[in-house]
Every structure is written in structure tokens, then in C-alpha cells.
């Protein structure tokens, strides 16, 4: 090995084994107590930031549209998607805790420089595609609530980065608390709207059982859209990084095992909330809008439908519309925080770019805002054009998902990387690979369906 190669290897080792999100890594104290509830409280938080990605504005159109078009049929798809998400996020958190590397760092460590840069480009585009949904959702929510033109609403979302920088100064637990509060707002808004919509309970419960009808052409396409909007690649990078924010004895196997255990509890509890919210979205679509799916193609049309008695029946009111817009704004703000953090994770992990915190976050945000600005200016603020951009951004996520899932399952199934105690058990590995292969095939199908 020549000097240049040796220097590159040392640099790679240094970055791959350095802390992920160094400013918040190892900053949250964990009690020495063995009390289950104290430990669960101390480890709770990262799961909420991850769960945000499973209830972002990109999910709303597909979930409500699925209910409006096919009733309660596709609730089983939401359930299966959520179970797959729980498995993938468990592995992502475990990778970060056991190896002290996030998924981007681990992937770069086990690939060459050129492949690492290529994977960074694809992953960065996936984050941009995810963030597009948040930018569009936030801008439309501002327009609906305050009458702010879409162009100015998009520009205002750039300043979300300044909010994140301020929150980082206050400590990571403050960020977690704010995110969890916004999740609670979203959940209570849709729970209230579903309760007053009086859904058909027996039909709703039947929806949790998969039925053959899902395989029909139209239903399958919508089901693929729900899966594609639910399982997000950027969450795997984020979770593997923020799972390292807790401070414990990292050289003690028992402490590591405890961290994995409670990180899994946290993740599953928070993803259960995301599952409930996605179910509420689909149930709302079915209870209020069944038979009116052609009138619900955009966020604004959903907003208008909630106060239109001809569509929403006797429960229609401006209050429902306003609550919907508030929840949309909360969802966009939440996803902005997590998307910006993920951009930092992949930039540092894949290409080892060292930039000031504010510069990293501004660059990450601009990557996603620019295409939305171009679309908004070119189409003159036409919301239909923005919604089409949102749909096609989800297609790119379908391309990027296998690139994230395959390394994750491979790393966490390897005894050499994870150790004998923490590697995936045989049944977890088998189920994980089945999920990866199935999702890859379904995503290819979704891409073909969308483009044709």
C-alpha cells in the first residue's frame, strides 16, 4: 500500500468510526436504575423523530385517497407496511448502538470511495424527494391558514433551518419534546375528525384482514402507493444516527444490550402512533369521501371538501378544514427537522464533508427547496403542478429504498460486524430479506405504474 492509499485508509477509518451528529452524540444521560419505566422514558424520543417520516404530507394524499376510492379495504396494507417499518427501524437503531456508526458511515466503510460518492448522490436525491413533500405541504398549509401565496410560502420554509439551529442550542431532548408534541397534535386532530365522521366499525375492522381484492389492478396500484409513501429510506440513516444520542457505557455489553432493548421499545411505540395516524387518514377518507375520490387530488381540495356538505355530509364545517390545515403545517414542520438532520448524516457519512452546522443545514434545505421554487414559478403557483411534483418525488424514493435496505440487512445479519450476540437471528434475517425482495419488486411495479 502506497502513502496515498494509506492516508486515505486512515482518513476513512477516522470518519467511519467517528461520532455521528457529533454535536448531539452521547449527550442524553441514562439512569443507572433498572426500573423499566425510567429507562423507557430516558430512551424515548428518537423513535418519534423516525415516526414523523411515516406520517409526512406525502402519506396523506395516498391514505385519504385510498379510503375515498376503496373504502376500508386497504387498512391491511397500512398494517403490513407498519410492521415492515418496525423491523427495519429496529435493525437501524441496533446498527448505530452496537457499531457506533450510522448506516451511511457503515456503508462507506465497506465500499470504495467512488461507490460511496455514488450512493451519497442517490441518497441525497432521496432526501430531497422526501423534503419536497414537506416543503409543498408546509407552503400549502400556510396558504390555507393565512392566505400566504405559495411562492412566498415555499421561501418561508427555508427559514425552518434557523428554527432547527436554535433548537439544537437548547439540547436534543427539546427537539424530541417538540416533535412528540406536534405528533400529538396531528393525532388528536384526525382522531376528532374520524370520531365525528362516524365510520362503519364492522367494515373498518374487516379492513385489517388482507383480502384478494387488493390484487386487482386499481387497488394494487393504490396499495403500492401507500407502501411507497410509508417506508422511507432516509429514516434508516436517521435512526442509526440518533440512536447514539444516549450516554451509557458503550464498552459494556450489558449496557449495549439495554440500549438496544429500550431503543426498540421506543421505536415500536412511536411507530404504533404513526400506524394509528395513517389508519385514521384512510378511515377519514372512507367515512367522509367514499365515492368522491376524483375531487380529492390536492391538499386544497381536501381542505375544501371538509367544509362542503355535498361531499362531507352533515359534519362538514370550516372548523374541520382549519384543523386539517393545522395538522398539515405540524406535519411539514416535523418532517423538516428530521429531513435536515438526515441530510447532515449522509453528507458526513458518505463523503466526509466537514462544514459548519449552519452551512450543512442550509445546503441540505436548498437542495429540496430549489426544485419546488422552480415548479412554483414556472406553473405560476398552480397547486396541481406541485402535487404532481410530490407524486413523482415519491417515485424516486422507490428507487432509493433498496439501496438503503440491502446494506442494512446485510450489516445487521453479519456476525463479523455486529458480534455473535447482536447479529440478527436467523428468523429475523429471513423475514428481513423477504421484505427487502418484496418491497423492491413492488417498488419497481410502482415506478412502472406511475410513469405509464
Short mmCIF file of C-alpha atoms in Angstrom, two decimals:
data_model
loop_
_atom_site.label_atom_id
_atom_site.label_comp_id
_atom_site.label_asym_id
_atom_site.label_seq_id
_atom_site.Cartn_x
_atom_site.Cartn_y
_atom_site.Cartn_z
CA UNK A 1 0.00 0.00 0.00
CA UNK A 2 1.49 3.38 -1.05
CA UNK A 3 1.41 6.52 1.09
CA UNK A 4 -1.62 7.97 -0.68
CA UNK A 5 -3.68 4.80 -0.21
CA UNK A 6 -2.56 4.52 3.42
CA UNK A 7 -3.58 8.12 4.10
CA UNK A 8 -6.97 7.56 2.51
CA UNK A 9 -7.50 4.39 4.56
CA UNK A 10 -6.60 6.19 7.80
CA UNK A 11 -8.94 9.04 6.91
CA UNK A 12 -11.74 6.60 6.11
CA UNK A 13 -11.22 4.78 9.40
CA UNK A 14 -11.21 8.06 11.29
CA UNK A 15 -14.51 9.27 9.81
CA UNK A 16 -16.27 5.91 9.72
CA UNK A 17 -15.58 5.40 13.42
CA UNK A 18 -16.11 9.00 14.49
CA UNK A 19 -19.35 10.13 16.12
CA UNK A 20 -22.44 10.64 14.00
CA UNK A 21 -24.05 14.07 14.57
CA UNK A 22 -21.17 14.89 16.91
CA UNK A 23 -22.91 17.90 18.48
CA UNK A 24 -25.69 15.71 19.93
CA UNK A 25 -23.96 12.32 20.11
CA UNK A 26 -23.69 10.89 23.65
CA UNK A 27 -25.43 13.89 25.22
CA UNK A 28 -28.57 12.41 26.84
CA UNK A 29 -27.96 10.92 30.28
CA UNK A 30 -29.30 7.45 31.04
CA UNK A 31 -30.13 6.50 34.65
CA UNK A 32 -28.28 3.64 36.34
CA UNK A 33 -31.64 2.43 37.69
CA UNK A 34 -33.01 -0.88 36.41
CA UNK A 35 -36.57 0.42 36.63
CA UNK A 36 -38.30 -0.32 33.30
CA UNK A 37 -40.31 2.90 33.11
CA UNK A 38 -37.41 5.20 34.00
CA UNK A 39 -35.28 3.58 31.31
CA UNK A 40 -38.09 3.72 28.75
CA UNK A 41 -38.59 7.43 29.48
CA UNK A 42 -34.86 8.12 29.15
CA UNK A 43 -34.61 6.27 25.81
CA UNK A 44 -37.88 7.68 24.41
CA UNK A 45 -37.51 10.35 21.74
CA UNK A 46 -35.52 9.10 18.74
CA UNK A 47 -38.46 6.89 17.77
CA UNK A 48 -40.69 9.97 17.50
CA UNK A 49 -38.31 11.64 15.03
CA UNK A 50 -38.31 8.46 12.98
CA UNK A 51 -42.11 8.05 13.17
CA UNK A 52 -42.50 11.51 11.63
CA UNK A 53 -41.31 10.12 8.30
CA UNK A 54 -44.18 7.63 8.32
CA UNK A 55 -46.86 10.31 8.65
CA UNK A 56 -45.45 13.11 6.48
CA UNK A 57 -47.58 15.03 3.94
CA UNK A 58 -46.57 12.54 1.23
CA UNK A 59 -48.68 9.91 3.01
CA UNK A 60 -51.79 12.00 3.27
CA UNK A 61 -52.95 12.00 -0.34
CA UNK A 62 -52.37 8.25 -0.76
CA UNK A 63 -54.01 7.25 2.54
CA UNK A 64 -57.06 9.54 2.26
CA UNK A 65 -57.34 8.81 -1.46
CA UNK A 66 -57.17 5.06 -0.78
CA UNK A 67 -60.07 5.33 1.66
CA UNK A 68 -62.10 7.57 -0.64
CA UNK A 69 -61.71 5.19 -3.57
CA UNK A 70 -61.78 1.73 -1.99
CA UNK A 71 -63.33 2.19 1.44
CA UNK A 72 -61.68 0.30 4.28
CA UNK A 73 -60.11 -2.33 2.00
CA UNK A 74 -56.52 -1.06 2.22
CA UNK A 75 -56.20 -0.74 6.01
CA UNK A 76 -54.46 -4.13 5.92
CA UNK A 77 -51.80 -2.60 3.64
CA UNK A 78 -51.17 0.14 6.23
CA UNK A 79 -50.80 -2.57 8.89
CA UNK A 80 -48.32 -4.65 6.87
CA UNK A 81 -46.30 -1.56 5.91
CA UNK A 82 -46.09 -0.54 9.58
CA UNK A 83 -44.87 -3.97 10.67
CA UNK A 84 -42.15 -3.89 7.99
CA UNK A 85 -41.18 -0.40 9.16
CA UNK A 86 -40.84 -1.62 12.75
CA UNK A 87 -38.49 -4.40 11.66
CA UNK A 88 -36.31 -2.11 9.55
CA UNK A 89 -36.11 0.61 12.21
CA UNK A 90 -35.20 -1.94 14.88
CA UNK A 91 -32.23 -3.02 12.76
CA UNK A 92 -31.22 0.59 12.03
CA UNK A 93 -31.19 1.52 15.74
CA UNK A 94 -29.29 -1.66 16.62
CA UNK A 95 -26.64 -0.94 13.96
CA UNK A 96 -25.96 2.51 15.41
CA UNK A 97 -25.86 1.38 19.04
CA UNK A 98 -23.68 -1.71 18.52
CA UNK A 99 -21.19 -0.45 15.89
CA UNK A 100 -21.19 3.27 16.87
CA UNK A 101 -21.67 4.01 13.16
CA UNK A 102 -24.74 5.24 11.33
CA UNK A 103 -25.84 3.45 8.16
CA UNK A 104 -24.06 5.96 5.90
CA UNK A 105 -20.76 5.53 7.76
CA UNK A 106 -21.06 1.74 7.76
CA UNK A 107 -21.87 1.65 4.04
CA UNK A 108 -18.95 3.92 3.18
CA UNK A 109 -16.59 1.87 5.34
CA UNK A 110 -17.45 -1.31 3.44
CA UNK A 111 -17.43 0.21 -0.06
CA UNK A 112 -14.90 2.07 -2.16
CA UNK A 113 -14.65 5.83 -2.48
CA UNK A 114 -16.32 6.02 -5.93
CA UNK A 115 -19.23 3.80 -4.91
CA UNK A 116 -19.57 5.75 -1.66
CA UNK A 117 -19.92 9.02 -3.58
CA UNK A 118 -22.45 7.46 -5.97
CA UNK A 119 -24.54 6.17 -3.07
CA UNK A 120 -24.35 9.60 -1.44
CA UNK A 121 -25.76 11.24 -4.59
CA UNK A 122 -28.65 8.77 -4.76
CA UNK A 123 -29.38 9.09 -1.03
CA UNK A 124 -29.16 12.89 -1.16
CA UNK A 125 -31.68 12.90 -4.01
CA UNK A 126 -33.94 10.62 -1.95
CA UNK A 127 -33.77 13.08 0.96
CA UNK A 128 -34.53 15.89 -1.46
CA UNK A 129 -37.52 13.93 -2.76
CA UNK A 130 -38.74 13.42 0.81
CA UNK A 131 -38.23 17.06 1.70
CA UNK A 132 -40.17 18.18 -1.38
CA UNK A 133 -43.31 16.73 0.19
CA UNK A 134 -42.63 18.66 3.41
CA UNK A 135 -41.95 21.93 1.59
CA UNK A 136 -45.11 21.59 -0.51
CA UNK A 137 -47.23 20.58 2.48
CA UNK A 138 -45.91 23.45 4.61
CA UNK A 139 -46.38 26.03 1.86
CA UNK A 140 -49.93 24.90 1.12
CA UNK A 141 -50.80 24.88 4.84
CA UNK A 142 -49.57 28.48 5.16
CA UNK A 143 -51.65 29.40 2.12
CA UNK A 144 -54.78 27.76 3.51
CA UNK A 145 -54.42 29.18 7.04
CA UNK A 146 -53.06 32.68 6.36
CA UNK A 147 -53.56 33.27 2.63
CA UNK A 148 -49.80 33.44 2.01
CA UNK A 149 -49.08 32.91 -1.73
CA UNK A 150 -47.48 29.56 -2.49
CA UNK A 151 -44.26 31.12 -3.79
CA UNK A 152 -43.69 33.05 -0.55
CA UNK A 153 -44.75 30.01 1.47
CA UNK A 154 -42.05 27.92 -0.19
CA UNK A 155 -39.46 30.63 0.52
CA UNK A 156 -40.55 30.81 4.17
CA UNK A 157 -39.85 27.10 4.61
CA UNK A 158 -36.14 27.87 4.10
CA UNK A 159 -36.16 29.60 7.48
CA UNK A 160 -37.17 26.34 9.17
CA UNK A 161 -33.43 25.66 9.22
CA UNK A 162 -32.90 28.63 11.55
CA UNK A 163 -35.50 27.12 13.88
CA UNK A 164 -33.59 23.84 13.91
CA UNK A 165 -30.30 25.60 14.66
CA UNK A 166 -31.94 27.34 17.63
CA UNK A 167 -33.39 24.07 18.90
CA UNK A 168 -30.00 22.37 18.66
CA UNK A 169 -28.66 25.01 21.06
CA UNK A 170 -31.35 24.07 23.57
CA UNK A 171 -30.46 20.38 23.54
CA UNK A 172 -31.64 17.28 21.70
CA UNK A 173 -34.28 16.42 24.30
CA UNK A 174 -36.02 19.72 23.49
CA UNK A 175 -36.18 18.74 19.82
CA UNK A 176 -37.63 15.36 20.76
CA UNK A 177 -40.24 17.00 23.01
CA UNK A 178 -41.34 19.44 20.28
CA UNK A 179 -41.59 16.67 17.69
CA UNK A 180 -43.64 14.48 20.04
CA UNK A 181 -45.95 17.42 20.78
CA UNK A 182 -46.54 18.03 17.06
CA UNK A 183 -47.22 14.31 16.55
CA UNK A 184 -49.82 14.52 19.33
CA UNK A 185 -51.46 17.50 17.58
CA UNK A 186 -51.72 15.57 14.31
CA UNK A 187 -53.11 12.50 16.05
CA UNK A 188 -55.78 14.35 18.04
CA UNK A 189 -56.90 16.37 15.01
CA UNK A 190 -57.55 13.27 12.93
CA UNK A 191 -58.96 11.29 15.85
CA UNK A 192 -61.51 14.06 16.40
CA UNK A 193 -62.37 14.23 12.70
CA UNK A 194 -62.77 10.45 12.46
CA UNK A 195 -64.98 10.28 15.56
CA UNK A 196 -67.43 12.87 14.25
CA UNK A 197 -67.42 11.23 10.79
CA UNK A 198 -68.94 8.09 12.41
CA UNK A 199 -67.13 5.34 10.46
CA UNK A 200 -68.68 1.90 9.93
CA UNK A 201 -66.92 -0.01 12.74
CA UNK A 202 -67.59 -3.60 11.49
CA UNK A 203 -66.35 -2.75 7.96
CA UNK A 204 -63.37 -0.93 9.42
CA UNK A 205 -62.33 -3.96 11.50
CA UNK A 206 -62.70 -6.24 8.45
CA UNK A 207 -60.27 -3.95 6.63
CA UNK A 208 -57.41 -5.14 8.84
CA UNK A 209 -57.65 -8.59 7.23
CA UNK A 210 -55.91 -8.80 3.79
CA UNK A 211 -58.34 -9.70 1.00
CA UNK A 212 -57.89 -10.97 -2.55
CA UNK A 213 -59.46 -7.79 -3.94
CA UNK A 214 -56.22 -5.92 -3.16
CA UNK A 215 -54.57 -7.73 -6.08
CA UNK A 216 -56.93 -6.13 -8.61
CA UNK A 217 -55.24 -3.58 -10.86
CA UNK A 218 -56.56 -0.32 -9.37
CA UNK A 219 -56.44 -1.48 -5.77
CA UNK A 220 -52.91 -2.85 -6.18
CA UNK A 221 -51.67 0.42 -7.63
CA UNK A 222 -53.10 2.36 -4.69
CA UNK A 223 -51.69 -0.23 -2.25
CA UNK A 224 -48.24 0.17 -3.81
CA UNK A 225 -48.57 3.94 -3.39
CA UNK A 226 -49.36 3.52 0.32
CA UNK A 227 -46.36 1.19 0.81
CA UNK A 228 -44.09 3.51 -1.15
CA UNK A 229 -45.19 6.55 0.86
CA UNK A 230 -44.89 4.71 4.17
CA UNK A 231 -41.47 3.00 4.18
CA UNK A 232 -38.91 5.79 3.72
CA UNK A 233 -35.16 5.22 3.10
CA UNK A 234 -33.98 8.37 4.90
CA UNK A 235 -35.42 7.09 8.20
CA UNK A 236 -32.92 4.22 8.27
CA UNK A 237 -29.98 6.65 8.14
CA UNK A 238 -31.54 8.98 10.68
CA UNK A 239 -32.40 6.29 13.23
CA UNK A 240 -28.95 4.70 13.11
CA UNK A 241 -27.50 8.13 13.95
CA UNK A 242 -29.85 9.48 16.63
CA UNK A 243 -29.92 6.14 18.47
CA UNK A 244 -26.38 7.13 19.54
CA UNK A 245 -27.51 10.25 21.40
CA UNK A 246 -27.87 8.35 24.70
CA UNK A 247 -24.93 8.25 27.12
CA UNK A 248 -24.12 4.83 28.56
CA UNK A 249 -21.08 2.55 28.91
CA UNK A 250 -20.51 1.67 25.29
CA UNK A 251 -17.75 -0.81 26.08
CA UNK A 252 -20.06 -2.79 28.38
CA UNK A 253 -22.05 -5.46 26.53
CA UNK A 254 -24.88 -5.44 29.07
CA UNK A 255 -25.31 -1.68 28.78
CA UNK A 256 -25.32 -2.00 24.99
CA UNK A 257 -27.96 -4.75 25.21
CA UNK A 258 -30.10 -2.49 27.43
CA UNK A 259 -29.77 0.36 24.93
CA UNK A 260 -30.87 -1.92 22.06
CA UNK A 261 -33.83 -3.18 24.10
CA UNK A 262 -35.19 0.23 25.04
CA UNK A 263 -34.43 1.80 21.66
CA UNK A 264 -36.60 -0.98 20.18
CA UNK A 265 -39.39 -0.26 22.66
CA UNK A 266 -39.22 3.44 21.84
CA UNK A 267 -39.25 2.82 18.10
CA UNK A 268 -42.16 0.38 18.18
CA UNK A 269 -44.29 2.57 20.44
CA UNK A 270 -43.78 5.67 18.29
CA UNK A 271 -44.31 3.76 15.03
CA UNK A 272 -47.54 2.44 16.53
CA UNK A 273 -48.69 6.07 16.82
CA UNK A 274 -47.73 6.59 13.16
CA UNK A 275 -49.71 3.48 12.26
CA UNK A 276 -52.77 4.81 14.09
CA UNK A 277 -52.49 8.18 12.32
CA UNK A 278 -52.21 6.53 8.89
CA UNK A 279 -55.24 4.38 9.72
CA UNK A 280 -57.15 7.49 10.78
CA UNK A 281 -56.29 9.16 7.46
CA UNK A 282 -57.60 6.19 5.48
CA UNK A 283 -60.68 5.82 7.71
CA UNK A 284 -61.43 9.54 7.32
CA UNK A 285 -61.19 9.19 3.55
CA UNK A 286 -63.56 6.23 3.61
CA UNK A 287 -66.09 7.64 6.10
CA UNK A 288 -66.40 11.12 4.61
CA UNK A 289 -65.27 10.94 1.00
CA UNK A 290 -66.11 7.46 -0.32
CA UNK A 291 -67.31 7.89 -3.88
CA UNK A 292 -65.70 11.34 -4.23
CA UNK A 293 -62.08 10.32 -4.85
CA UNK A 294 -61.91 12.32 -8.09
CA UNK A 295 -62.49 15.51 -6.08
CA UNK A 296 -59.57 14.94 -3.67
CA UNK A 297 -56.43 15.17 -5.79
CA UNK A 298 -54.78 18.04 -3.89
CA UNK A 299 -54.40 19.31 -0.32
CA UNK A 300 -56.58 22.31 -1.13
CA UNK A 301 -59.34 20.07 -2.48
CA UNK A 302 -59.23 18.06 0.76
CA UNK A 303 -59.42 21.31 2.72
CA UNK A 304 -62.44 22.47 0.69
CA UNK A 305 -64.14 19.06 0.87
CA UNK A 306 -64.13 19.12 4.68
CA UNK A 307 -66.40 22.18 4.62
CA UNK A 308 -68.54 21.09 1.67
CA UNK A 309 -71.85 19.44 2.77
CA UNK A 310 -72.25 17.90 -0.69
CA UNK A 311 -69.12 15.81 -0.05
CA UNK A 312 -68.59 15.57 3.72
CA UNK A 313 -72.29 15.49 4.59
CA UNK A 314 -73.67 16.93 7.80
CA UNK A 315 -70.30 17.02 9.58
CA UNK A 316 -68.80 19.48 7.08
CA UNK A 317 -67.60 22.70 8.72
CA UNK A 318 -64.83 25.34 8.49
CA UNK A 319 -63.50 24.06 11.81
CA UNK A 320 -62.66 20.68 10.25
CA UNK A 321 -60.88 22.40 7.39
CA UNK A 322 -58.87 24.61 9.72
CA UNK A 323 -57.87 21.66 11.89
CA UNK A 324 -56.76 19.80 8.75
CA UNK A 325 -54.53 22.71 7.72
CA UNK A 326 -53.07 22.96 11.25
CA UNK A 327 -52.22 19.26 11.19
CA UNK A 328 -50.68 19.66 7.73
CA UNK A 329 -48.49 22.52 8.96
CA UNK A 330 -47.44 20.48 12.03
CA UNK A 331 -46.56 17.52 9.82
CA UNK A 332 -44.49 19.69 7.49
CA UNK A 333 -42.57 21.27 10.38
CA UNK A 334 -41.85 17.90 11.94
CA UNK A 335 -40.57 16.40 8.73
CA UNK A 336 -38.42 19.47 8.09
CA UNK A 337 -36.50 18.86 11.32
CA UNK A 338 -35.86 15.19 10.59
CA UNK A 339 -35.07 15.70 6.89
CA UNK A 340 -32.43 18.34 7.65
CA UNK A 341 -30.78 16.12 10.28
CA UNK A 342 -30.69 13.21 7.82
CA UNK A 343 -29.04 15.39 5.20
CA UNK A 344 -26.25 16.08 7.65
CA UNK A 345 -25.91 12.37 8.49
CA UNK A 346 -25.47 11.21 4.90
CA UNK A 347 -23.20 14.10 3.93
CA UNK A 348 -20.78 13.35 6.75
CA UNK A 349 -21.11 9.59 6.50
CA UNK A 350 -20.72 9.09 2.76
CA UNK A 351 -18.35 11.86 1.61
CA UNK A 352 -16.83 13.03 4.92
CA UNK A 353 -17.58 16.67 4.13
CA UNK A 354 -16.79 18.88 7.12
CA UNK A 355 -18.82 22.08 7.11
CA UNK A 356 -20.13 24.42 9.80
CA UNK A 357 -23.50 23.29 11.16
CA UNK A 358 -25.42 26.20 9.68
CA UNK A 359 -23.83 25.69 6.22
CA UNK A 360 -24.62 21.95 6.18
CA UNK A 361 -28.24 22.59 7.04
CA UNK A 362 -28.72 25.48 4.63
CA UNK A 363 -27.24 23.42 1.78
CA UNK A 364 -29.44 20.44 2.63
CA UNK A 365 -32.54 22.66 2.72
CA UNK A 366 -31.72 24.44 -0.53
CA UNK A 367 -31.35 21.09 -2.30
CA UNK A 368 -35.04 20.43 -1.67
CA UNK A 369 -36.45 23.97 -1.95
CA UNK A 370 -34.96 24.82 -5.36
CA UNK A 371 -36.98 22.28 -7.44
CA UNK A 372 -40.18 23.34 -5.65
CA UNK A 373 -39.40 27.01 -6.31
CA UNK A 374 -38.74 26.32 -9.99
CA UNK A 375 -42.00 24.39 -10.30
CA UNK A 376 -43.96 27.08 -8.43
CA UNK A 377 -42.57 29.92 -10.57
CA UNK A 378 -42.88 28.02 -13.88
CA UNK A 379 -46.51 26.98 -13.29
CA UNK A 380 -47.49 30.24 -11.63
CA UNK A 381 -48.33 28.78 -8.23
CA UNK A 382 -50.59 26.05 -9.63
CA UNK A 383 -51.18 23.61 -6.78
CA UNK A 384 -51.95 20.72 -9.17
CA UNK A 385 -48.44 21.05 -10.59
CA UNK A 386 -46.99 20.96 -7.08
CA UNK A 387 -48.99 17.84 -6.26
CA UNK A 388 -47.72 16.17 -9.43
CA UNK A 389 -44.19 17.05 -8.35
CA UNK A 390 -44.95 15.45 -4.99
CA UNK A 391 -46.17 12.24 -6.67
CA UNK A 392 -43.08 11.92 -8.85
CA UNK A 393 -40.81 12.63 -5.89
CA UNK A 394 -42.28 9.52 -4.25
CA UNK A 395 -41.22 7.50 -7.32
CA UNK A 396 -37.58 8.36 -6.67
CA UNK A 397 -37.97 7.18 -3.09
CA UNK A 398 -39.00 3.81 -4.51
CA UNK A 399 -35.70 3.67 -6.40
CA UNK A 400 -33.62 4.65 -3.37
CA UNK A 401 -35.24 2.34 -0.82
CA UNK A 402 -33.45 -0.91 -1.82
CA UNK A 403 -30.09 0.92 -1.74
CA UNK A 404 -30.74 1.60 1.95
CA UNK A 405 -32.42 -1.66 2.92
CA UNK A 406 -29.95 -4.12 1.40
CA UNK A 407 -26.83 -2.84 3.25
CA UNK A 408 -28.83 -2.52 6.50
CA UNK A 409 -29.99 -6.15 6.47
CA UNK A 410 -26.55 -7.36 5.36
CA UNK A 411 -24.67 -5.45 8.10
CA UNK A 412 -27.02 -6.40 10.93
CA UNK A 413 -27.01 -10.07 9.86
CA UNK A 414 -23.19 -10.22 9.91
CA UNK A 415 -21.54 -11.68 12.99
CA UNK A 416 -18.25 -10.03 11.99
CA UNK A 417 -19.83 -6.57 12.11
CA UNK A 418 -22.41 -6.96 14.89
CA UNK A 419 -20.87 -9.68 17.04
CA UNK A 420 -22.44 -13.01 17.92
CA UNK A 421 -24.87 -11.59 20.48
CA UNK A 422 -26.25 -8.71 18.44
CA UNK A 423 -26.43 -10.07 14.90
CA UNK A 424 -29.91 -10.77 13.54
CA UNK A 425 -31.32 -14.16 14.45
CA UNK A 426 -31.99 -16.50 11.55
CA UNK A 427 -35.74 -15.85 11.50
CA UNK A 428 -35.23 -12.07 11.61
CA UNK A 429 -32.75 -12.28 8.71
CA UNK A 430 -35.11 -14.45 6.65
CA UNK A 431 -38.10 -12.17 7.26
CA UNK A 432 -35.97 -9.08 6.56
CA UNK A 433 -34.68 -10.42 3.24
CA UNK A 434 -38.23 -11.41 2.21
CA UNK A 435 -39.35 -7.85 3.00
CA UNK A 436 -36.45 -6.37 1.02
CA UNK A 437 -37.10 -8.53 -2.04
CA UNK A 438 -40.87 -7.97 -1.88
CA UNK A 439 -40.59 -4.20 -1.43
CA UNK A 440 -38.05 -3.97 -4.25
CA UNK A 441 -40.37 -5.83 -6.63
CA UNK A 442 -43.37 -3.76 -5.53
CA UNK A 443 -41.44 -0.51 -5.91
CA UNK A 444 -40.36 -1.45 -9.44
CA UNK A 445 -44.02 -2.12 -10.18
CA UNK A 446 -44.98 1.25 -8.65
CA UNK A 447 -42.43 3.08 -10.82
CA UNK A 448 -43.79 1.44 -13.97
CA UNK A 449 -47.40 2.16 -12.95
CA UNK A 450 -46.67 5.81 -12.15
CA UNK A 451 -44.65 6.55 -15.28
CA UNK A 452 -47.09 4.84 -17.62
#
